Amino acid sequence: MTTTTSPPADREARQGVMFGLAAYGMWGCFPLFFALFEGVPAFEILIHRVLWSCLFLVGLVTLLGRWAPIRQALGQPRRLGRVLGCALLIALNWGLYIYAVETRHVLQASLGYFMTPLVNVALGMLVLRETIHRLQAAAVALAALAIVMQLVMLGQLPWISLALAFSFGTYGLLRKQVPLDGLSGLFVETLLLLPLGLIALGWLSHLELSHFLGDTRTTLLLIASGVITALPLLAFAGAARRLRLATLGFLMYINPTIQFLIALLAFGEPLSGVQLATFVLIWTGLALYSWSAWQSRPREVTQPARQ
């Protein structure tokens, strides 16, 4: 008997890939956006990213009619502790990323996001006591070797890479324990950060250090930072509904790859031999990890075609 794939399933898969390419493509191009800010410190950009994300998501959630899970989450204060932990971790990750772009350490940011899947494996093993396959263990070992090599040969840790990878990896670990979809979760996280953002904005304004309303260009960029935070998430949600997890796993490498190319070609960041060797070790680890994930993927059940 032969098997066939239904046209609607093909169409859904194609749409899913397009959504995935859009999401990871936008995330990958974030350095080009944050490089547009001139003289605005990363801390202030982070404040506005939180504020305007929250305001933009209010309209988006209303438009999509997605208030039910949010009301349910806010009605259970005991569970908001984990959401607040997620909020603080994602704010740390955002702030570090903006700082990396401002200081032209996009290569380190790229390395951090390449490392994130391997950090997830390590955290699952250490925190959740998950068992890992030999190939996954080898992948984590290669990542550790890459960090040690940088420490020994360059005399310094790639702290931006490590901080980005571990903050996002720990965020993912906590996020799994929060029963909220991506859009609702991001809104609740930014809502919890909103009071801190407003206090920080008031403090900057009191000290006359705020760049908001200083000139039209900067003001519009600060407002836009909230919009560009939500748009890739919407595209990702569209991809996640239509694609298998394994396919999404391969697409996610698009983000750090674009960042890597932007760092080299657009920003002209230097890439030493030691740094290149570090990337090669991480890439090799990711290849082993991806192969292991592909081999252990659940097999699809195919339906016999009607004769």
mmCIF file of N, CA and C in Angstrom, residues 205-283:
data_model
loop_
_atom_site.group_PDB
_atom_site.id
_atom_site.type_symbol
_atom_site.label_atom_id
_atom_site.label_comp_id
_atom_site.label_asym_id
_atom_site.label_seq_id
_atom_site.Cartn_x
_atom_site.Cartn_y
_atom_site.Cartn_z
ATOM 1 N N SER A 205 13.258 60.397 34.378
ATOM 2 C CA SER A 205 12.688 61.712 34.061
ATOM 3 C C SER A 205 13.026 62.722 35.159
ATOM 4 N N HIS A 206 12.981 62.286 36.415
ATOM 5 C CA HIS A 206 13.302 63.177 37.530
ATOM 6 C C HIS A 206 14.753 63.657 37.452
ATOM 7 N N LEU A 207 15.640 62.766 37.028
ATOM 8 C CA LEU A 207 17.053 63.128 36.898
ATOM 9 C C LEU A 207 17.365 63.818 35.578
ATOM 10 N N GLU A 208 16.328 63.986 34.735
ATOM 11 C CA GLU A 208 16.481 64.593 33.414
ATOM 12 C C GLU A 208 17.454 63.799 32.535
ATOM 13 N N LEU A 209 17.388 62.469 32.678
ATOM 14 C CA LEU A 209 18.229 61.588 31.879
ATOM 15 C C LEU A 209 17.430 60.840 30.808
ATOM 16 N N SER A 210 16.113 61.038 30.795
ATOM 17 C CA SER A 210 15.270 60.325 29.850
ATOM 18 C C SER A 210 15.434 60.894 28.436
ATOM 19 N N HIS A 211 15.516 59.977 27.462
ATOM 20 C CA HIS A 211 15.597 60.380 26.050
ATOM 21 C C HIS A 211 14.228 60.382 25.381
ATOM 22 N N PHE A 212 13.204 59.907 26.103
ATOM 23 C CA PHE A 212 11.859 59.853 25.526
ATOM 24 C C PHE A 212 11.326 61.270 25.346
ATOM 25 N N LEU A 213 10.768 61.541 24.191
ATOM 26 C CA LEU A 213 10.245 62.855 23.795
ATOM 27 C C LEU A 213 11.360 63.876 23.557
ATOM 28 N N GLY A 214 12.618 63.394 23.601
ATOM 29 C CA GLY A 214 13.729 64.305 23.327
ATOM 30 C C GLY A 214 13.794 64.684 21.862
ATOM 31 N N ASP A 215 13.624 63.688 20.987
ATOM 32 C CA ASP A 215 13.526 63.956 19.547
ATOM 33 C C ASP A 215 12.610 62.895 18.949
ATOM 34 N N THR A 216 12.010 63.224 17.819
ATOM 35 C CA THR A 216 10.987 62.357 17.228
ATOM 36 C C THR A 216 11.531 60.981 16.879
ATOM 37 N N ARG A 217 12.724 60.941 16.295
ATOM 38 C CA ARG A 217 13.295 59.670 15.850
ATOM 39 C C ARG A 217 13.471 58.698 17.022
ATOM 40 N N THR A 218 14.094 59.166 18.082
ATOM 41 C CA THR A 218 14.333 58.302 19.239
ATOM 42 C C THR A 218 13.024 57.884 19.892
ATOM 43 N N THR A 219 12.080 58.809 19.987
ATOM 44 C CA THR A 219 10.789 58.499 20.596
ATOM 45 C C THR A 219 10.072 57.400 19.818
ATOM 46 N N LEU A 220 10.057 57.509 18.496
ATOM 47 C CA LEU A 220 9.394 56.502 17.670
ATOM 48 C C LEU A 220 10.098 55.151 17.770
ATOM 49 N N LEU A 221 11.431 55.166 17.844
ATOM 50 C CA LEU A 221 12.174 53.913 17.985
ATOM 51 C C LEU A 221 11.863 53.244 19.318
ATOM 52 N N LEU A 222 11.773 54.033 20.368
ATOM 53 C CA LEU A 222 11.453 53.464 21.681
ATOM 54 C C LEU A 222 10.065 52.846 21.692
ATOM 55 N N ILE A 223 9.103 53.508 21.065
ATOM 56 C CA ILE A 223 7.747 52.952 20.973
ATOM 57 C C ILE A 223 7.756 51.680 20.120
ATOM 58 N N ALA A 224 8.497 51.723 19.018
ATOM 59 C CA ALA A 224 8.545 50.569 18.111
ATOM 60 C C ALA A 224 9.182 49.350 18.764
ATOM 61 N N SER A 225 10.021 49.561 19.783
ATOM 62 C CA SER A 225 10.678 48.423 20.433
ATOM 63 C C SER A 225 9.648 47.464 21.026
ATOM 64 N N GLY A 226 8.510 47.990 21.458
ATOM 65 C CA GLY A 226 7.458 47.130 21.979
ATOM 66 C C GLY A 226 6.767 46.338 20.887
ATOM 67 N N VAL A 227 6.550 46.973 19.752
ATOM 68 C CA VAL A 227 5.877 46.302 18.638
ATOM 69 C C VAL A 227 6.728 45.171 18.091
ATOM 70 N N ILE A 228 8.045 45.436 17.908
ATOM 71 C CA ILE A 228 8.891 44.391 17.318
ATOM 72 C C ILE A 228 9.137 43.240 18.287
ATOM 73 N N THR A 229 8.830 43.453 19.554
ATOM 74 C CA THR A 229 8.937 42.357 20.510
ATOM 75 C C THR A 229 7.802 41.356 20.311
ATOM 76 N N ALA A 230 6.615 41.850 20.013
ATOM 77 C CA ALA A 230 5.436 40.988 19.912
ATOM 78 C C ALA A 230 5.290 40.324 18.541
ATOM 79 N N LEU A 231 5.688 41.006 17.472
ATOM 80 C CA LEU A 231 5.448 40.470 16.132
ATOM 81 C C LEU A 231 6.095 39.105 15.877
ATOM 82 N N PRO A 232 7.393 38.911 16.214
ATOM 83 C CA PRO A 232 7.962 37.576 15.993
ATOM 84 C C PRO A 232 7.263 36.500 16.810
ATOM 85 N N LEU A 233 6.796 36.873 17.995
ATOM 86 C CA LEU A 233 6.103 35.904 18.840
ATOM 87 C C LEU A 233 4.818 35.429 18.175
ATOM 88 N N LEU A 234 4.100 36.332 17.530
ATOM 89 C CA LEU A 234 2.879 35.948 16.820
ATOM 90 C C LEU A 234 3.201 34.991 15.673
ATOM 91 N N ALA A 235 4.266 35.316 14.929
ATOM 92 C CA ALA A 235 4.666 34.434 13.831
ATOM 93 C C ALA A 235 5.098 33.067 14.366
ATOM 94 N N PHE A 236 5.812 33.072 15.484
ATOM 95 C CA PHE A 236 6.247 31.811 16.074
ATOM 96 C C PHE A 236 5.053 30.971 16.514
ATOM 97 N N ALA A 237 4.045 31.627 17.095
ATOM 98 C CA ALA A 237 2.843 30.903 17.511
ATOM 99 C C ALA A 237 2.180 30.234 16.312
ATOM 100 N N GLY A 238 2.154 30.946 15.171
ATOM 101 C CA GLY A 238 1.595 30.363 13.956
ATOM 102 C C GLY A 238 2.388 29.165 13.485
ATOM 103 N N ALA A 239 3.709 29.223 13.633
ATOM 104 C CA ALA A 239 4.563 28.096 13.237
ATOM 105 C C ALA A 239 4.379 26.920 14.185
ATOM 106 N N ALA A 240 4.331 27.210 15.497
ATOM 107 C CA ALA A 240 4.237 26.139 16.494
ATOM 108 C C ALA A 240 2.950 25.335 16.344
ATOM 109 N N ARG A 241 1.868 25.991 15.886
ATOM 110 C CA ARG A 241 0.596 25.283 15.715
ATOM 111 C C ARG A 241 0.612 24.363 14.504
ATOM 112 N N ARG A 242 1.513 24.609 13.576
ATOM 113 C CA ARG A 242 1.474 23.893 12.298
ATOM 114 C C ARG A 242 2.640 22.933 12.082
ATOM 115 N N LEU A 243 3.704 23.056 12.876
ATOM 116 C CA LEU A 243 4.910 22.266 12.636
ATOM 117 C C LEU A 243 5.220 21.358 13.801
ATOM 118 N N ARG A 244 5.926 20.278 13.510
ATOM 119 C CA ARG A 244 6.413 19.407 14.563
ATOM 120 C C ARG A 244 7.538 20.108 15.326
ATOM 121 N N LEU A 245 7.753 19.673 16.565
ATOM 122 C CA LEU A 245 8.786 20.272 17.396
ATOM 123 C C LEU A 245 10.169 20.098 16.773
ATOM 124 N N ALA A 246 10.405 18.958 16.128
ATOM 125 C CA ALA A 246 11.707 18.720 15.501
ATOM 126 C C ALA A 246 11.980 19.740 14.391
ATOM 127 N N THR A 247 10.957 20.052 13.612
ATOM 128 C CA THR A 247 11.125 21.032 12.539
ATOM 129 C C THR A 247 11.416 22.413 13.115
ATOM 130 N N LEU A 248 10.688 22.787 14.156
ATOM 131 C CA LEU A 248 10.949 24.070 14.818
ATOM 132 C C LEU A 248 12.362 24.111 15.369
ATOM 133 N N GLY A 249 12.830 22.965 15.874
ATOM 134 C CA GLY A 249 14.173 22.904 16.428
ATOM 135 C C GLY A 249 15.236 23.223 15.400
ATOM 136 N N PHE A 250 15.039 22.782 14.177
ATOM 137 C CA PHE A 250 16.016 23.086 13.128
ATOM 138 C C PHE A 250 15.907 24.543 12.673
ATOM 139 N N LEU A 251 14.689 25.053 12.618
ATOM 140 C CA LEU A 251 14.502 26.436 12.178
ATOM 141 C C LEU A 251 15.118 27.442 13.152
ATOM 142 N N MET A 252 15.210 27.080 14.431
ATOM 143 C CA MET A 252 15.675 28.055 15.423
ATOM 144 C C MET A 252 17.120 28.475 15.206
ATOM 145 N N TYR A 253 17.893 27.679 14.470
ATOM 146 C CA TYR A 253 19.286 28.059 14.213
ATOM 147 C C TYR A 253 19.394 29.229 13.244
ATOM 148 N N ILE A 254 18.277 29.569 12.591
ATOM 149 C CA ILE A 254 18.291 30.705 11.671
ATOM 150 C C ILE A 254 18.616 31.991 12.423
ATOM 151 N N ASN A 255 18.058 32.148 13.633
ATOM 152 C CA ASN A 255 18.241 33.365 14.414
ATOM 153 C C ASN A 255 19.718 33.662 14.700
ATOM 154 N N PRO A 256 20.460 32.775 15.398
ATOM 155 C CA PRO A 256 21.864 33.101 15.668
ATOM 156 C C PRO A 256 22.737 33.127 14.420
ATOM 157 N N THR A 257 22.333 32.395 13.374
ATOM 158 C CA THR A 257 23.115 32.430 12.134
ATOM 159 C C THR A 257 23.050 33.815 11.497
ATOM 160 N N ILE A 258 21.845 34.401 11.457
ATOM 161 C CA ILE A 258 21.698 35.756 10.920
ATOM 162 C C ILE A 258 22.488 36.742 11.772
ATOM 163 N N GLN A 259 22.415 36.592 13.089
ATOM 164 C CA GLN A 259 23.170 37.480 13.979
ATOM 165 C C GLN A 259 24.668 37.356 13.722
ATOM 166 N N PHE A 260 25.129 36.144 13.528
ATOM 167 C CA PHE A 260 26.544 35.893 13.241
ATOM 168 C C PHE A 260 26.981 36.627 11.972
ATOM 169 N N LEU A 261 26.162 36.521 10.925
ATOM 170 C CA LEU A 261 26.492 37.175 9.650
ATOM 171 C C LEU A 261 26.424 38.697 9.777
ATOM 172 N N ILE A 262 25.436 39.203 10.525
ATOM 173 C CA ILE A 262 25.322 40.651 10.730
ATOM 174 C C ILE A 262 26.549 41.178 11.472
ATOM 175 N N ALA A 263 26.989 40.430 12.486
ATOM 176 C CA ALA A 263 28.160 40.844 13.252
ATOM 177 C C ALA A 263 29.392 40.960 12.358
ATOM 178 N N LEU A 264 29.558 40.001 11.461
ATOM 179 C CA LEU A 264 30.738 39.996 10.595
ATOM 180 C C LEU A 264 30.619 40.984 9.437
ATOM 181 N N LEU A 265 29.480 40.960 8.754
ATOM 182 C CA LEU A 265 29.349 41.704 7.502
ATOM 183 C C LEU A 265 28.857 43.134 7.693
ATOM 184 N N ALA A 266 27.948 43.354 8.638
ATOM 185 C CA ALA A 266 27.380 44.696 8.830
ATOM 186 C C ALA A 266 28.155 45.508 9.864
ATOM 187 N N PHE A 267 28.539 44.848 10.971
ATOM 188 C CA PHE A 267 29.199 45.572 12.055
ATOM 189 C C PHE A 267 30.713 45.443 12.012
ATOM 190 N N GLY A 268 31.215 44.524 11.196
ATOM 191 C CA GLY A 268 32.661 44.368 11.062
ATOM 192 C C GLY A 268 33.361 43.930 12.330
ATOM 193 N N GLU A 269 32.699 43.122 13.154
ATOM 194 C CA GLU A 269 33.341 42.646 14.381
ATOM 195 C C GLU A 269 34.452 41.659 14.037
ATOM 196 N N PRO A 270 35.584 41.758 14.716
ATOM 197 C CA PRO A 270 36.700 40.840 14.430
ATOM 198 C C PRO A 270 36.407 39.432 14.930
ATOM 199 N N LEU A 271 36.845 38.439 14.178
ATOM 200 C CA LEU A 271 36.669 37.040 14.559
ATOM 201 C C LEU A 271 38.045 36.395 14.595
ATOM 202 N N SER A 272 38.569 36.180 15.777
ATOM 203 C CA SER A 272 39.904 35.593 15.922
ATOM 204 C C SER A 272 39.845 34.092 15.675
ATOM 205 N N GLY A 273 41.015 33.500 15.524
ATOM 206 C CA GLY A 273 41.082 32.058 15.308
ATOM 207 C C GLY A 273 40.506 31.271 16.467
ATOM 208 N N VAL A 274 40.757 31.749 17.687
ATOM 209 C CA VAL A 274 40.226 31.071 18.873
ATOM 210 C C VAL A 274 38.703 31.156 18.893
ATOM 211 N N GLN A 275 38.168 32.338 18.574
ATOM 212 C CA GLN A 275 36.714 32.488 18.544
ATOM 213 C C GLN A 275 36.088 31.602 17.479
ATOM 214 N N LEU A 276 36.722 31.529 16.305
ATOM 215 C CA LEU A 276 36.215 30.673 15.238
ATOM 216 C C LEU A 276 36.227 29.212 15.678
ATOM 217 N N ALA A 277 37.304 28.797 16.357
ATOM 218 C CA ALA A 277 37.378 27.424 16.845
ATOM 219 C C ALA A 277 36.270 27.156 17.857
ATOM 220 N N THR A 278 35.955 28.178 18.674
ATOM 221 C CA THR A 278 34.857 28.047 19.639
ATOM 222 C C THR A 278 33.538 27.812 18.926
ATOM 223 N N PHE A 279 33.275 28.608 17.886
ATOM 224 C CA PHE A 279 32.038 28.433 17.118
ATOM 225 C C PHE A 279 31.990 27.050 16.478
ATOM 226 N N VAL A 280 33.116 26.590 15.957
ATOM 227 C CA VAL A 280 33.146 25.284 15.302
ATOM 228 C C VAL A 280 32.797 24.182 16.301
ATOM 229 N N LEU A 281 33.329 24.286 17.526
ATOM 230 C CA LEU A 281 32.999 23.290 18.549
ATOM 231 C C LEU A 281 31.511 23.335 18.896
ATOM 232 N N ILE A 282 30.973 24.547 19.043
ATOM 233 C CA ILE A 282 29.540 24.677 19.344
ATOM 234 C C ILE A 282 28.700 24.144 18.195
ATOM 235 N N TRP A 283 29.076 24.481 16.973
ATOM 236 C CA TRP A 283 28.328 23.987 15.810
ATOM 237 C C TRP A 283 28.368 22.462 15.729
#
